mmCIF file of C-alpha atoms in Angstrom:
data_model
loop_
_atom_site.group_PDB
_atom_site.id
_atom_site.type_symbol
_atom_site.label_atom_id
_atom_site.label_comp_id
_atom_site.label_asym_id
_atom_site.label_seq_id
_atom_site.Cartn_x
_atom_site.Cartn_y
_atom_site.Cartn_z
ATOM 1 C CA MET A 117 120.328 105.456 234.863
ATOM 2 C CA SER A 118 117.066 103.504 234.749
ATOM 3 C CA ASN A 119 117.070 99.781 235.352
ATOM 4 C CA LEU A 120 115.887 98.330 232.052
ATOM 5 C CA VAL A 121 116.469 94.703 232.750
ATOM 6 C CA GLY A 122 113.372 92.680 231.868
ATOM 7 C CA LYS A 123 111.593 95.563 230.235
ATOM 8 C CA ARG A 124 109.835 94.792 226.964
ATOM 9 C CA VAL A 125 110.624 96.672 223.747
ATOM 10 C CA ALA A 126 108.777 96.107 220.456
ATOM 11 C CA ILE A 127 110.297 97.265 217.149
ATOM 12 C CA VAL A 128 107.686 97.833 214.477
ATOM 13 C CA SER A 129 108.198 98.514 210.796
ATOM 14 C CA TYR A 130 106.883 97.811 207.316
ATOM 15 C CA ARG A 131 109.146 94.780 206.954
ATOM 16 C CA LEU A 132 111.803 93.221 209.149
ATOM 17 C CA GLY A 133 114.136 90.235 209.038
ATOM 18 C CA MET A 134 115.209 90.956 205.466
ATOM 19 C CA ALA A 135 118.469 92.279 203.858
ATOM 20 C CA ASP A 136 117.355 95.946 203.523
ATOM 21 C CA GLY A 137 118.913 98.640 205.646
ATOM 22 C CA VAL A 138 116.018 99.108 208.053
ATOM 23 C CA SER A 139 115.857 95.357 208.742
ATOM 24 C CA VAL A 140 119.626 95.054 209.219
ATOM 25 C CA THR A 141 119.777 97.975 211.623
ATOM 26 C CA ALA A 142 116.601 96.986 213.470
ATOM 27 C CA SER A 143 118.442 93.717 214.173
ATOM 28 C CA GLN A 144 121.305 95.848 215.555
ATOM 29 C CA TRP A 145 118.971 97.667 217.884
ATOM 30 C CA ALA A 146 117.425 94.370 218.970
ATOM 31 C CA ALA A 147 120.927 93.026 219.862
ATOM 32 C CA GLY A 148 121.690 96.264 221.650
ATOM 33 C CA PHE A 149 118.499 96.183 223.692
ATOM 34 C CA ARG A 150 119.113 92.548 224.629
ATOM 35 C CA ARG A 151 122.643 93.416 225.679
ATOM 36 C CA ILE A 152 121.221 95.824 228.323
ATOM 37 C CA GLY A 153 118.795 93.142 229.548
ATOM 38 C CA MET A 154 115.618 94.051 227.664
ATOM 39 C CA ARG A 155 113.232 91.642 225.958
ATOM 40 C CA VAL A 156 112.707 92.338 222.255
ATOM 41 C CA ARG A 157 109.870 91.599 219.831
ATOM 42 C CA LEU A 158 110.007 92.448 216.121
ATOM 43 C CA VAL A 159 106.619 93.382 214.537
ATOM 44 C CA ALA A 160 106.163 93.999 210.855
ATOM 45 C CA GLY A 161 103.890 93.451 207.865
ATOM 46 C CA ASP A 162 106.394 91.530 205.811
ATOM 47 C CA GLY A 163 109.629 89.620 206.078
ATOM 48 C CA CYS A 164 110.496 87.386 209.028
ATOM 49 C CA PRO A 165 109.406 89.205 212.248
ATOM 50 C CA ASP A 166 108.380 87.661 215.485
ATOM 51 C CA VAL A 167 104.857 88.919 214.921
ATOM 52 C CA LEU A 168 103.328 89.392 211.512
ATOM 53 C CA VAL A 169 100.665 92.161 211.075
ATOM 54 C CA PRO A 170 99.829 92.130 207.352
ATOM 55 C CA GLY A 171 98.267 95.576 207.338
ATOM 56 C CA LEU A 172 101.783 97.021 207.977
ATOM 57 C CA ALA A 173 103.178 95.734 204.719
ATOM 58 C CA LEU A 174 104.471 98.196 202.081
ATOM 59 C CA ASP A 175 101.774 96.992 199.633
ATOM 60 C CA ALA A 176 98.969 96.430 202.185
ATOM 61 C CA ALA A 177 95.572 97.426 200.789
ATOM 62 C CA LYS A 178 94.224 98.321 204.197
ATOM 63 C CA PRO A 179 96.035 99.653 207.278
ATOM 64 C CA PRO A 180 96.273 97.495 210.403
ATOM 65 C CA SER A 181 93.339 97.671 212.771
ATOM 66 C CA ARG A 182 93.788 98.951 216.274
ATOM 67 C CA ARG A 183 92.998 95.476 217.564
ATOM 68 C CA SER A 184 95.759 93.894 215.548
ATOM 69 C CA LEU A 185 98.218 96.557 216.733
ATOM 70 C CA ASP A 186 97.087 96.057 220.342
ATOM 71 C CA GLN A 187 97.605 92.326 220.155
ATOM 72 C CA ALA A 188 101.198 92.913 218.928
ATOM 73 C CA LEU A 189 102.181 95.906 220.989
ATOM 74 C CA GLN A 190 99.975 96.269 224.058
ATOM 75 C CA ASP A 191 102.375 94.744 226.562
ATOM 76 C CA ALA A 192 105.428 96.636 225.360
ATOM 77 C CA ASP A 193 107.029 99.025 227.807
ATOM 78 C CA VAL A 194 108.427 101.034 224.859
ATOM 79 C CA VAL A 195 107.704 100.819 221.142
ATOM 80 C CA VAL A 196 110.287 101.744 218.466
ATOM 81 C CA ALA A 197 108.534 102.847 215.242
ATOM 82 C CA ASP A 198 111.387 102.059 212.857
ATOM 83 C CA ASN A 199 110.917 104.262 209.744
ATOM 84 C CA VAL A 200 107.243 103.294 209.564
ATOM 85 C CA CYS A 201 106.344 106.883 210.622
ATOM 86 C CA SER A 202 109.167 108.451 208.560
ATOM 87 C CA LEU A 203 109.025 107.850 204.866
ATOM 88 C CA PRO A 204 105.304 107.583 203.889
ATOM 89 C CA VAL A 205 105.648 104.616 201.487
ATOM 90 C CA ASN A 206 102.431 103.289 203.010
ATOM 91 C CA GLN A 207 101.169 106.370 204.824
ATOM 92 C CA ALA A 208 97.940 104.777 205.950
ATOM 93 C CA ALA A 209 99.867 102.079 207.794
ATOM 94 C CA GLY A 210 102.151 104.701 209.356
ATOM 95 C CA GLU A 211 99.200 106.815 210.443
ATOM 96 C CA ALA A 212 97.628 103.836 212.047
ATOM 97 C CA VAL A 213 100.762 103.209 214.099
ATOM 98 C CA ALA A 214 101.061 106.837 214.982
ATOM 99 C CA GLU A 215 97.469 107.026 216.214
ATOM 100 C CA TYR A 216 97.932 103.833 218.238
ATOM 101 C CA LEU A 217 101.074 105.179 219.899
ATOM 102 C CA ARG A 218 99.770 108.588 220.891
ATOM 103 C CA GLY A 219 100.212 109.093 224.663
ATOM 104 C CA ARG A 220 102.568 106.045 224.965
ATOM 105 C CA GLN A 221 106.314 105.902 225.446
ATOM 106 C CA ALA A 222 107.689 105.404 221.999
ATOM 107 C CA ILE A 223 110.828 106.094 219.878
ATOM 108 C CA LEU A 224 110.315 107.156 216.270
ATOM 109 C CA ARG A 225 113.521 106.333 214.415
ATOM 110 C CA HIS A 226 113.889 107.995 211.086
ATOM 111 C CA HIS A 227 116.184 106.536 208.399
ATOM 112 C CA ASP A 228 114.609 108.543 205.662
ATOM 113 C CA LEU A 229 112.406 111.718 205.649
ATOM 114 C CA PRO A 230 109.840 112.809 203.110
ATOM 115 C CA TRP A 231 111.761 115.774 201.716
ATOM 116 C CA GLU A 232 114.732 113.496 200.929
ATOM 117 C CA ARG A 233 112.713 111.802 198.218
ATOM 118 C CA GLU A 234 111.291 113.751 195.235
ATOM 119 C CA ARG A 235 108.105 111.703 195.158
ATOM 120 C CA PHE A 236 107.269 112.584 198.763
ATOM 121 C CA ALA A 237 108.277 116.271 198.579
ATOM 122 C CA SER A 238 104.642 117.372 198.859
ATOM 123 C CA VAL A 239 104.157 115.600 202.197
ATOM 124 C CA THR A 240 104.551 118.350 204.786
ATOM 125 C CA THR A 241 102.870 116.867 207.829
ATOM 126 C CA TRP A 242 105.268 113.970 208.465
ATOM 127 C CA PRO A 243 106.747 112.668 210.556
ATOM 128 C CA PRO A 244 103.970 112.914 213.158
ATOM 129 C CA ASP A 245 104.799 114.011 216.670
ATOM 130 C CA ASP A 246 103.513 113.611 220.197
ATOM 131 C CA PRO A 247 104.739 114.839 223.607
ATOM 132 C CA SER A 248 105.235 111.220 224.768
ATOM 133 C CA TRP A 249 107.633 110.347 221.965
ATOM 134 C CA ARG A 250 111.327 110.646 221.367
ATOM 135 C CA HIS A 251 112.585 111.081 217.873
ATOM 136 C CA VAL A 252 115.892 109.530 216.676
ATOM 137 C CA THR A 253 117.705 110.179 213.404
ATOM 138 C CA VAL A 254 120.527 108.001 211.966
ATOM 139 C CA ASN A 255 122.643 111.049 211.045
ATOM 140 C CA ASP A 256 123.087 114.646 212.117
ATOM 141 C CA MET A 257 122.042 116.087 208.784
ATOM 142 C CA ALA A 258 118.548 114.570 209.196
ATOM 143 C CA ARG A 259 118.410 115.781 212.804
ATOM 144 C CA LEU A 260 118.992 119.325 211.736
ATOM 145 C CA SER A 261 116.581 119.203 208.827
ATOM 146 C CA LEU A 262 113.899 117.676 211.055
ATOM 147 C CA ALA A 263 114.203 120.649 213.409
ATOM 148 C CA ASP A 264 114.173 123.115 210.562
ATOM 149 C CA ARG A 265 111.241 121.651 208.621
ATOM 150 C CA ARG A 266 109.038 120.269 211.356
ATOM 151 C CA SER A 267 110.320 121.974 214.545
ATOM 152 C CA ILE A 268 110.882 118.437 215.987
ATOM 153 C CA SER A 269 113.843 117.901 218.305
ATOM 154 C CA ALA A 270 115.638 114.616 217.761
ATOM 155 C CA THR A 271 118.703 112.726 218.881
ATOM 156 C CA THR A 272 121.213 111.218 216.462
ATOM 157 C CA VAL A 273 121.992 107.523 217.181
ATOM 158 C CA TYR A 274 124.372 106.002 214.749
ATOM 159 C CA HIS A 275 124.179 102.357 213.801
ATOM 160 C CA GLY A 276 126.061 99.785 215.868
ATOM 161 C CA PHE A 277 127.593 96.805 214.053
ATOM 162 C CA ASP A 278 128.370 93.311 215.363
ATOM 163 C CA GLU A 279 130.003 91.923 212.262
ATOM 164 C CA VAL A 280 131.658 88.465 212.271
ATOM 165 C CA PRO A 281 134.170 88.274 209.409
ATOM 166 C CA ARG A 282 134.405 85.020 207.521
ATOM 167 C CA PRO A 283 137.830 85.058 205.782
ATOM 168 C CA GLU A 284 137.694 81.302 205.496
ATOM 169 C CA ALA A 285 134.785 81.614 202.993
ATOM 170 C CA ARG A 286 136.867 83.583 200.468
ATOM 171 C CA ASP A 287 138.160 80.803 198.236
ATOM 172 C CA ALA A 288 134.896 78.861 198.071
ATOM 173 C CA VAL A 289 132.792 81.889 197.207
ATOM 174 C CA ARG A 290 135.216 83.094 194.529
ATOM 175 C CA ALA A 291 135.182 79.558 193.058
ATOM 176 C CA ARG A 292 131.384 79.622 192.850
ATOM 177 C CA LEU A 293 131.482 82.972 191.208
ATOM 178 C CA GLN A 294 134.195 81.801 188.810
ATOM 179 C CA VAL A 295 136.225 84.918 189.307
ATOM 180 C CA GLY A 296 139.047 85.315 186.837
ATOM 181 C CA ALA A 297 142.044 87.648 186.840
ATOM 182 C CA GLY A 298 141.802 91.125 188.347
ATOM 183 C CA PRO A 299 140.099 92.329 191.482
ATOM 184 C CA LEU A 300 136.574 91.390 192.492
ATOM 185 C CA VAL A 301 134.713 94.715 193.135
ATOM 186 C CA LEU A 302 131.709 94.356 195.374
ATOM 187 C CA GLN A 303 128.793 96.766 195.343
ATOM 188 C CA PRO A 304 126.654 95.463 198.282
ATOM 189 C CA THR A 305 123.537 97.452 197.435
ATOM 190 C CA ARG A 306 120.186 97.222 195.656
ATOM 191 C CA ALA A 307 119.981 98.474 192.122
ATOM 192 C CA ILE A 308 118.066 101.776 192.190
ATOM 193 C CA ALA A 309 118.789 105.135 190.564
ATOM 194 C CA ARG A 310 120.621 106.759 193.447
ATOM 195 C CA LYS A 311 122.983 103.776 193.938
ATOM 196 C CA ASN A 312 124.755 104.703 190.666
ATOM 197 C CA VAL A 313 125.543 101.212 189.427
ATOM 198 C CA ASP A 314 127.082 102.778 186.316
ATOM 199 C CA VAL A 315 129.798 104.357 188.498
ATOM 200 C CA GLY A 316 130.496 100.959 190.163
ATOM 201 C CA LEU A 317 130.772 99.330 186.760
ATOM 202 C CA ALA A 318 133.163 102.037 185.561
ATOM 203 C CA LEU A 319 135.348 101.543 188.643
ATOM 204 C CA ALA A 320 135.557 97.817 188.084
ATOM 205 C CA GLU A 321 136.398 98.397 184.417
ATOM 206 C CA SER A 322 139.174 100.804 185.265
ATOM 207 C CA LEU A 323 140.671 98.348 187.725
ATOM 208 C CA GLY A 324 140.419 95.506 185.148
ATOM 209 C CA GLY A 325 138.262 93.439 187.458
ATOM 210 C CA THR A 326 134.905 91.799 187.898
ATOM 211 C CA PHE A 327 131.846 93.742 189.146
ATOM 212 C CA TRP A 328 129.565 92.057 191.692
ATOM 213 C CA LEU A 329 126.132 93.532 192.545
ATOM 214 C CA THR A 330 124.439 91.643 195.370
ATOM 215 C CA GLY A 331 121.032 93.357 195.611
ATOM 216 C CA PRO A 332 117.961 93.210 193.360
ATOM 217 C CA ALA A 333 116.669 95.940 191.069
ATOM 218 C CA GLU A 334 113.874 97.901 192.700
ATOM 219 C CA ASP A 335 111.812 101.110 192.260
ATOM 220 C CA GLY A 336 111.365 100.521 188.520
ATOM 221 C CA PHE A 337 115.048 100.305 187.847
ATOM 222 C CA ALA A 338 115.116 96.836 186.275
ATOM 223 C CA ASP A 339 115.046 97.990 182.636
ATOM 224 C CA GLU A 340 117.862 100.518 183.227
ATOM 225 C CA LEU A 341 119.906 97.970 185.010
ATOM 226 C CA ALA A 342 119.500 95.514 182.135
ATOM 227 C CA ARG A 343 120.687 98.203 179.790
ATOM 228 C CA LEU A 344 123.708 99.005 181.893
ATOM 229 C CA LEU A 345 124.708 95.355 182.218
ATOM 230 C CA ARG A 346 124.315 94.719 178.486
ATOM 231 C CA ARG A 347 126.781 97.517 177.832
ATOM 232 C CA ALA A 348 129.186 96.531 180.589
ATOM 233 C CA ARG A 349 132.760 95.863 179.432
ATOM 234 C CA VAL A 350 133.658 93.778 182.527
ATOM 235 C CA PRO A 351 132.461 90.460 183.823
ATOM 236 C CA VAL A 352 129.378 90.915 186.027
ATOM 237 C CA ARG A 353 128.088 88.756 188.906
ATOM 238 C CA ARG A 354 124.644 89.140 190.463
ATOM 239 C CA GLY A 355 123.321 88.094 193.903
ATOM 240 C CA LEU A 356 124.745 85.794 196.468
ATOM 241 C CA PRO A 357 125.623 82.206 195.539
ATOM 242 C CA PRO A 358 123.918 79.429 197.505
ATOM 243 C CA GLY A 359 125.127 79.185 201.056
ATOM 244 C CA ALA A 360 126.850 82.580 201.015
ATOM 245 C CA ASP A 361 125.937 85.490 203.243
ATOM 246 C CA MET A 362 127.141 89.106 203.206
ATOM 247 C CA ALA A 363 130.084 88.308 205.512
ATOM 248 C CA ALA A 364 131.184 85.710 202.900
ATOM 249 C CA ALA A 365 130.717 88.293 200.118
ATOM 250 C CA TYR A 366 132.999 90.730 201.932
ATOM 251 C CA ALA A 367 135.537 87.924 202.417
ATOM 252 C CA ALA A 368 135.477 87.112 198.761
ATOM 253 C CA CYS A 369 135.895 90.580 197.339
ATOM 254 C CA ASP A 370 139.113 92.627 196.888
ATOM 255 C CA ALA A 371 137.487 96.102 197.125
ATOM 256 C CA VAL A 372 134.082 97.538 197.970
ATOM 257 C CA VAL A 373 132.315 100.324 196.109
ATOM 258 C CA LEU A 374 129.426 102.545 197.386
ATOM 259 C CA PRO A 375 128.950 105.031 194.588
ATOM 260 C CA SER A 376 125.655 106.432 195.785
ATOM 261 C CA SER A 377 124.614 110.037 195.400
ATOM 262 C CA TRP A 378 122.372 109.742 198.464
ATOM 263 C CA GLU A 379 122.180 107.473 201.509
ATOM 264 C CA GLY A 380 120.486 107.826 204.865
ATOM 265 C CA PHE A 381 123.540 106.222 206.314
ATOM 266 C CA GLY A 382 125.332 103.755 204.012
ATOM 267 C CA LEU A 383 125.956 100.491 205.816
ATOM 268 C CA PRO A 384 128.999 99.451 203.641
ATOM 269 C CA LEU A 385 130.830 102.465 204.998
ATOM 270 C CA ILE A 386 131.186 100.652 208.326
ATOM 271 C CA GLU A 387 130.849 97.052 207.103
ATOM 272 C CA SER A 388 133.849 97.363 204.810
ATOM 273 C CA ALA A 389 135.985 98.577 207.605
ATOM 274 C CA LEU A 390 135.025 95.750 209.930
ATOM 275 C CA HIS A 391 135.670 93.232 207.197
ATOM 276 C CA ARG A 392 139.001 94.905 206.411
ATOM 277 C CA LYS A 393 138.337 95.848 202.748
ATOM 278 C CA PRO A 394 139.296 99.047 200.997
ATOM 279 C CA LEU A 395 136.248 101.211 200.087
ATOM 280 C CA ALA A 396 135.582 103.590 197.191
ATOM 281 C CA VAL A 397 132.897 106.077 198.061
ATOM 282 C CA GLY A 398 130.535 108.298 196.087
ATOM 283 C CA ASP A 399 129.855 111.935 196.857
ATOM 284 C CA PHE A 400 126.909 111.936 199.319
ATOM 285 C CA PRO A 401 126.519 114.126 202.446
ATOM 286 C CA VAL A 402 126.411 111.465 205.133
ATOM 287 C CA ALA A 403 129.668 109.992 203.855
ATOM 288 C CA ASP A 404 131.286 113.377 204.718
ATOM 289 C CA GLU A 405 129.646 113.271 208.121
ATOM 290 C CA LEU A 406 131.034 109.791 208.894
ATOM 291 C CA ALA A 407 134.425 110.486 207.353
ATOM 292 C CA ALA A 408 134.977 113.046 210.131
ATOM 293 C CA PHE A 409 135.448 110.128 212.502
ATOM 294 C CA GLY A 410 138.727 109.500 210.733
ATOM 295 C CA PHE A 411 137.980 106.847 208.091
ATOM 296 C CA ARG A 412 140.297 106.634 205.101
ATOM 297 C CA TRP A 413 138.423 105.942 201.906
ATOM 298 C CA PHE A 414 138.984 106.206 198.183
ATOM 299 C CA ARG A 415 136.823 108.162 195.762
ATOM 300 C CA ALA A 416 134.596 106.061 193.489
ATOM 301 C CA ALA A 417 135.089 108.497 190.592
ATOM 302 C CA ASP A 418 138.854 108.334 190.726
ATOM 303 C CA PRO A 419 140.155 104.720 190.357
ATOM 304 C CA GLU A 420 143.885 105.438 190.227
ATOM 305 C CA PRO A 421 144.626 105.673 193.995
ATOM 306 C CA LEU A 422 142.672 102.467 194.633
ATOM 307 C CA ARG A 423 144.500 100.764 191.746
ATOM 308 C CA ALA A 424 147.837 101.738 193.363
ATOM 309 C CA TRP A 425 146.683 100.488 196.711
ATOM 310 C CA LEU A 426 145.609 97.072 195.365
ATOM 311 C CA ALA A 427 148.934 96.728 193.625
ATOM 312 C CA ASP A 428 150.755 97.420 196.929
ATOM 313 C CA PRO A 429 148.287 97.134 199.874
ATOM 314 C CA ASP A 430 148.906 99.243 202.949
ATOM 315 C CA VAL A 431 147.538 97.068 205.761
ATOM 316 C CA SER A 432 147.847 99.957 208.246
ATOM 317 C CA MET A 433 144.920 101.677 206.485
ATOM 318 C CA LEU A 434 142.775 98.606 207.110
ATOM 319 C CA ASP A 435 143.884 98.478 210.773
ATOM 320 C CA HIS A 436 143.027 102.149 211.206
ATOM 321 C CA ASN A 437 139.576 101.863 209.586
ATOM 322 C CA GLU A 438 138.717 98.755 211.592
ATOM 323 C CA ALA A 439 139.696 100.507 214.865
ATOM 324 C CA VAL A 440 137.606 103.569 214.086
ATOM 325 C CA ALA A 441 134.604 101.470 213.211
ATOM 326 C CA ASN A 442 134.869 99.367 216.378
ATOM 327 C CA LYS A 443 135.226 102.381 218.654
ATOM 328 C CA HIS A 444 132.419 104.460 217.300
ATOM 329 C CA PHE A 445 130.079 102.064 215.511
ATOM 330 C CA GLY A 446 130.385 98.810 217.446
ATOM 331 C CA LEU A 447 127.549 97.112 219.340
ATOM 332 C CA ASP A 448 128.964 98.169 222.644
ATOM 333 C CA ALA A 449 128.761 101.832 221.596
ATOM 334 C CA LEU A 450 125.168 101.321 220.384
ATOM 335 C CA SER A 451 124.112 99.535 223.547
ATOM 336 C CA THR A 452 125.462 102.453 225.656
ATOM 337 C CA ARG A 453 123.606 105.002 223.499
ATOM 338 C CA LEU A 454 120.327 103.058 223.691
ATOM 339 C CA GLU A 455 120.536 102.876 227.471
ATOM 340 C CA LEU A 456 121.283 106.567 227.615
ATOM 341 C CA LEU A 457 118.395 107.293 225.247
ATOM 342 C CA LEU A 458 115.869 105.378 227.284
ATOM 343 C CA SER A 459 117.050 106.893 230.594
ATOM 344 C CA GLY A 460 116.847 110.454 229.235
ATOM 345 C CA ALA A 461 120.626 111.142 229.605
ATOM 346 C CA PRO A 462 122.596 112.949 226.916
ATOM 347 C CA VAL A 463 123.730 110.842 224.022
ATOM 348 C CA CYS A 464 127.151 111.763 222.727
ATOM 349 C CA HIS A 465 128.964 111.053 219.489
ATOM 350 C CA HIS A 466 132.635 112.138 219.248
ATOM 351 C CA SER A 467 134.559 112.039 215.994
ATOM 352 C CA ASP A 468 138.220 112.446 215.834
ATOM 353 C CA THR A 469 137.668 116.082 214.709
ATOM 354 C CA ASP A 470 135.461 116.967 217.804
ATOM 355 C CA LYS A 471 138.248 118.819 219.610
ATOM 356 C CA ASP A 472 138.445 122.486 220.451
ATOM 357 C CA ALA A 473 141.515 124.704 220.032
ATOM 358 C CA GLY A 474 142.984 123.417 223.352
ATOM 359 C CA GLY A 475 142.783 119.855 222.236
ATOM 360 C CA GLN A 476 139.775 118.961 224.442
ATOM 361 C CA ILE A 477 136.762 117.058 223.304
ATOM 362 C CA ALA A 478 134.025 119.559 222.463
ATOM 363 C CA CYS A 479 130.875 117.770 223.666
ATOM 364 C CA ASP A 480 127.828 118.696 221.649
ATOM 365 C CA CYS A 481 125.407 116.398 223.432
ATOM 366 C CA LEU A 482 121.713 116.193 222.668
ATOM 367 C CA THR A 483 119.297 115.337 225.441
ATOM 368 C CA ALA A 484 117.008 112.484 224.545
#
């Protein structure tokens, strides 16, 4: 395995240092790289990166110049293009990054791919490719579709979490939210069409609780969200109260709901386990992929089992989910996978179902 201590890695994206999924998991990779001794720099067009390159922003009128990219990335031993060359939200910016990286050691990490979004379905030439690059997907479904649609070989590297629960914050946050009787149901997502806020509201109503949506309305969903909330028959809370973070939000809630119809990964699937909260899940493909590791979840569309659990909690379920999450999706696991990825060794993921008829682990490794 290569000695990576002291090597420089730059993670570049549209925006970093925010609460969106790419920002959160870019921070995970930064922590993983640092754990194996590498020096990390975050580069983005928006948010709170180490280096700000305005032409990379989602709404940038002009793409970044080669000079500005060179100033930010030139001394990096490896560059991680984190979703900036995946979903063409600002294709000009992504193309500028791709052209700059040609012939250089780079990792293109794909959270989302064009054919997964209706408005980008006509884009057939993305993601770009180069013999010097390694491609990484955040789930196996995307890895297979990338090979099928673009003949690009990729490695799946699941996210790695380093959550620090804050149970001591529970009472203070609930007091700020003025939560009444009944369970507090947390939906820790943005409000966009595929997040199915209506299903989260319906679950909270069925449980006789309070619905809490932490993220903002985006992608033109504000009017629809306002309509849904006007019709809600449960108390609703929005956003995080002053001084609270997501760890405090998980501490304050009684149950988590992720009712999405589509997710590239779905961070609450793992976060809820590490914060020891029951989770109600929607019907989306990656949830099935991750469930194979052995998680025990409830269905968002069927409130009765969750209602029964809340009335008589089975702590062993929380113990089990926490153990699965720590084993397969902890920061140690991610650090190992990143070191394997950069050294060219096989990267393995084993779920509890990955056994052959003789009970042996069936290794389906992918060479990075």
